[in-house]
Structure formats: structure tokens, C-alpha cells
CSV table of C-alpha atoms and ligand atoms in Angstrom, one decimal:
chain,number,residue,atom,x,y,z
S,1,MET,CA,15.9,-9.2,-11.0
S,2,THR,CA,15.5,-8.5,-7.2
S,3,GLU,CA,13.3,-5.5,-6.7
S,4,ARG,CA,11.7,-3.5,-3.9
S,5,THR,CA,8.2,-2.1,-3.6
S,6,LEU,CA,6.4,0.0,-1.1
S,7,ALA,CA,3.3,-1.7,0.5
S,8,ILE,CA,0.8,-0.2,2.8
S,9,ILE,CA,-1.8,-1.9,4.9
S,10,LYS,CA,-4.3,1.0,4.8
S,11,PRO,CA,-6.3,2.3,7.7
S,12,ASP,CA,-9.5,0.3,6.9
S,13,ALA,CA,-7.6,-3.0,7.2
S,14,VAL,CA,-5.6,-2.0,10.3
S,15,ALA,CA,-8.9,-0.9,12.0
S,16,ARG,CA,-10.4,-4.3,11.2
S,17,ARG,CA,-7.3,-6.1,12.7
S,18,LEU,CA,-6.2,-7.6,9.4
S,19,THR,CA,-2.6,-6.6,9.9
S,20,GLY,CA,-1.4,-10.0,11.0
S,21,THR,CA,-3.4,-11.8,8.3
S,22,ILE,CA,-2.1,-9.6,5.5
S,23,ILE,CA,1.5,-9.9,6.8
S,24,GLN,CA,1.1,-13.7,6.9
S,25,ARG,CA,0.0,-13.7,3.2
S,26,ILE,CA,3.0,-11.5,2.3
S,27,GLU,CA,5.4,-14.0,3.9
S,28,GLU,CA,3.6,-17.0,2.4
S,29,ALA,CA,4.2,-15.4,-1.0
S,30,GLN,CA,7.9,-15.4,-0.2
S,31,PHE,CA,8.5,-11.7,0.0
S,32,GLN,CA,11.2,-10.4,2.3
S,33,ILE,CA,10.0,-7.6,4.6
S,34,ARG,CA,13.0,-5.3,4.4
S,35,ALA,CA,11.5,-2.5,6.6
S,36,MET,CA,8.2,-2.0,8.4
S,37,ARG,CA,6.7,0.9,10.4
S,38,ARG,CA,3.3,2.0,11.8
S,39,VAL,CA,2.4,5.5,10.8
S,40,GLU,CA,-0.5,7.9,11.4
S,41,LEU,CA,-0.4,10.2,8.4
S,42,THR,CA,-1.4,13.8,8.7
S,43,ARG,CA,-3.6,15.1,5.9
S,44,LYS,CA,-0.5,17.0,4.4
S,45,GLN,CA,1.6,13.8,4.5
S,46,ALA,CA,-1.2,11.8,2.7
S,47,GLU,CA,-1.5,14.6,0.1
S,48,GLY,CA,2.3,14.4,-0.4
S,49,PHE,CA,2.2,10.7,-0.8
S,50,TYR,CA,-0.6,10.8,-3.4
S,51,ALA,CA,0.6,14.0,-5.1
S,52,VAL,CA,0.3,12.3,-8.6
S,53,HIS,CA,-3.5,12.0,-8.0
S,54,ARG,CA,-4.1,15.6,-6.9
S,55,GLU,CA,-6.2,16.4,-10.0
S,56,ARG,CA,-8.4,13.3,-9.6
S,57,PRO,CA,-12.0,13.7,-8.3
S,58,PHE,CA,-11.4,11.3,-5.4
S,59,PHE,CA,-8.2,13.1,-4.1
S,60,ALA,CA,-9.8,14.8,-1.1
S,61,SER,CA,-11.7,11.8,0.0
S,62,LEU,CA,-8.7,9.5,-0.5
S,63,THR,CA,-6.3,11.7,1.5
S,64,SER,CA,-8.9,12.1,4.2
S,65,PHE,CA,-9.3,8.3,4.4
S,66,MET,CA,-5.5,7.7,4.4
S,67,SER,CA,-5.1,10.1,7.3
S,68,SER,CA,-8.0,8.7,9.3
S,69,GLY,CA,-6.1,6.2,11.4
S,70,PRO,CA,-2.9,4.1,11.7
S,71,ALA,CA,-1.5,2.4,8.7
S,72,ILE,CA,1.4,0.0,8.3
S,73,VAL,CA,4.1,0.8,5.7
S,74,MET,CA,6.5,-1.8,4.5
S,75,VAL,CA,9.3,-2.3,2.0
S,76,LEU,CA,8.9,-5.7,0.3
S,77,GLU,CA,11.7,-7.4,-1.6
S,78,SER,CA,11.5,-10.3,-4.1
S,79,ALA,CA,12.1,-11.0,-7.8
S,80,ASP,CA,9.7,-8.8,-9.7
S,81,ALA,CA,8.3,-7.4,-6.4
S,82,ILE,CA,6.3,-4.5,-7.9
S,83,LYS,CA,4.2,-6.7,-10.2
S,84,LYS,CA,4.1,-9.6,-7.8
S,85,TRP,CA,2.7,-7.5,-5.0
S,86,ARG,CA,0.1,-5.9,-7.3
S,87,MET,CA,-1.0,-9.4,-8.4
S,88,LEU,CA,-1.4,-10.5,-4.7
S,89,MET,CA,-3.4,-7.3,-4.0
S,90,GLY,CA,-5.7,-7.7,-7.0
S,91,ALA,CA,-7.6,-5.0,-8.9
S,92,THR,CA,-8.1,-1.5,-7.3
S,93,ASP,CA,-11.9,-2.1,-7.3
S,94,PRO,CA,-12.6,-5.2,-5.2
S,95,ALA,CA,-15.6,-5.9,-7.4
S,96,LYS,CA,-13.1,-6.5,-10.3
S,97,ALA,CA,-10.5,-8.3,-8.2
S,98,ASP,CA,-9.7,-12.0,-8.9
S,99,ALA,CA,-10.6,-14.6,-6.3
S,100,GLY,CA,-7.8,-15.2,-3.8
S,101,THR,CA,-6.5,-11.7,-3.9
S,102,LEU,CA,-6.2,-9.5,-0.8
S,103,ARG,CA,-8.6,-6.8,-2.2
S,104,LYS,CA,-11.2,-9.4,-3.2
S,105,GLU,CA,-11.1,-10.8,0.3
S,106,PHE,CA,-10.6,-7.7,2.4
S,107,ALA,CA,-11.4,-4.5,0.6
S,108,GLU,CA,-14.6,-2.6,1.5
S,109,SER,CA,-14.8,-0.4,-1.6
S,110,ILE,CA,-12.7,1.0,-4.4
S,111,GLU,CA,-11.4,3.6,-2.0
S,112,ARG,CA,-11.2,1.6,1.3
S,113,ASN,CA,-9.3,-1.2,-0.5
S,114,ALA,CA,-7.1,-2.6,2.3
S,115,THR,CA,-3.6,-2.2,0.7
S,116,HIS,CA,-1.4,-0.1,-1.5
S,117,GLY,CA,1.4,-1.0,-3.9
S,118,SER,CA,3.8,1.0,-6.0
S,119,ASP,CA,3.1,0.7,-9.7
S,120,ALA,CA,6.5,1.2,-11.3
S,121,PRO,CA,10.2,1.4,-10.4
S,122,ASP,CA,10.3,5.2,-10.3
S,123,THR,CA,7.2,5.5,-8.1
S,124,ALA,CA,8.5,2.7,-5.9
S,125,ALA,CA,11.8,4.6,-5.4
S,126,TYR,CA,9.8,7.8,-4.5
S,127,GLU,CA,7.4,6.0,-2.2
S,128,ILE,CA,10.1,4.0,-0.3
S,129,GLY,CA,12.1,7.3,0.2
S,130,TYR,CA,8.9,9.0,1.5
S,131,PHE,CA,8.8,6.7,4.5
S,132,PHE,CA,12.3,5.1,4.9
S,133,PRO,CA,15.7,6.7,5.0
S,134,GLY,CA,18.3,4.7,3.1
S,135,ILE,CA,20.0,3.6,6.3
S,136,ASP,CA,16.9,1.5,7.2
S,137,LEU,CA,17.3,-0.4,4.0
S,138,VAL,CA,21.0,-1.5,4.0
K,210,LIG,P1,-2.7,2.0,-4.9
K,210,LIG,O1,-2.0,3.1,-5.6
K,210,LIG,O2,-3.4,2.4,-3.6
K,210,LIG,O3,-1.9,0.7,-4.8
K,210,LIG,P2,-4.0,1.5,-7.4
K,210,LIG,O4,-2.7,1.7,-8.0
K,210,LIG,O5,-4.7,0.2,-7.7
K,210,LIG,O6,-3.9,1.6,-5.8
K,210,LIG,P3,-4.7,4.2,-8.1
K,210,LIG,O7,-5.4,4.4,-9.4
K,210,LIG,O8,-3.3,4.5,-7.9
K,210,LIG,O9,-5.0,2.6,-7.7
K,210,LIG,O10,-5.5,4.9,-7.0
K,210,LIG,C1,-5.0,5.1,-5.7
K,210,LIG,C2,-6.0,4.9,-4.7
K,210,LIG,O11,-7.0,5.8,-4.8
K,210,LIG,C3,-6.7,3.5,-4.8
K,210,LIG,O12,-6.0,2.5,-4.2
K,210,LIG,C4,-8.0,3.8,-4.0
K,210,LIG,O13,-7.8,3.8,-2.6
K,210,LIG,C5,-8.3,5.2,-4.5
K,210,LIG,N1,-9.1,5.3,-5.6
K,210,LIG,C6,-8.8,4.9,-6.9
K,210,LIG,N2,-9.8,5.1,-7.8
K,210,LIG,C7,-10.9,5.6,-7.0
K,210,LIG,C8,-12.2,6.0,-7.3
K,210,LIG,N3,-12.7,5.9,-8.5
K,210,LIG,N4,-13.0,6.4,-6.2
K,210,LIG,C9,-12.5,6.5,-5.0
K,210,LIG,N5,-11.2,6.1,-4.6
K,210,LIG,C10,-10.4,5.7,-5.6
K,211,LIG,MG1,-1.5,3.5,-7.6
């Protein structure tokens, strides 16, 4: 089933000039990039994006990091895109990520972990809508 997911190249990876490398890996994995944009999130926008995590102890630090510099937001499309993109990213904590995954190679820490991916169809729909109006995705 063709599916879409929201991917973010987070501020740590953009700052280290890994944007091109990560996009290359996305294309090599046969995703279609259906939409892409550079954003500089305000603190409020980062808080809105991560609203599901607002009770977590790392929420303040995470939203500060995510609003610390430019990020790249993308809509990726493929069969089983949500799971497939999470497999390519690897585990949240780079110390636990499998060899060959983006987070194993590029993450600095569990927080500064290079990329984001939606975790389910309902969160993917919310997250895609947060950044891209429907007209960009026709
Ligand atoms: P993402 O949602 O970014 O794709 P994920 O689904 O693997 O990552 P979540 O549990 O949704 O992980 O956490 C969201 C983000 O919060 C993580 O990607 C990471 O940047 C940060 N984070 C998660 N756990 C911790 C932690 N224990 N300490 C600090 N930051 C954390
Ligand atoms: Mg998540």
C-alpha cells in the first residue's frame, strides 16, 4: 500500500551539512520526495509539533533544540513508507541503532539524533498537515 510519512532533517544534521547526504540515502532507498521545504521553527511551532510529548521530561530541551536552527521537512512516499523510513533512521538512541542506519552514522545523542519520522498513519497525517497544505501534495 502506497503511504506517506513526514521526515525531518533536524537542526543538528543541517548544521553539520548532512542534508545532501541524507537526501541521497532517501533517494537510494527508492522513496519519492513529494514535498520539501526548509523551516526555522519558533519555539511555539516546535511545541505544537511535539505536543504529544509535552509531559515528557525532555520536552523543553527537545523543543529548544528543534527551534535552534534550520531544519528540512519532507513528505516521503513509498510502499509502507512509515515503517520503511523508521527502519532507515534506526533507533531513537544512536547507541542502540543498527549499523547502516542514519542515526547510527549521524546522530550525536538521543536528542540530537539527525532525523525524525512519523510513527503511525494518524500521526503522519497530522504531521504532514502541520507543514504542507494539501495543494502541495496533489
Ligand atoms: P522522532 O519522533 O523524532 O522520529 P522517535 O519516534 O524515535 O523520534 P520519540 O520517542 O517520538 O522518538 O521522541 C521524539 C524525539 O525526542 C526523539 O527523536 C529525540 O530527539 C527526543 N528524545 C526522545 N527520548 C529522549 C530522551 N530520553 N532524552 C532526550 N531527548 C529524547
Ligand atoms: Mg516519535
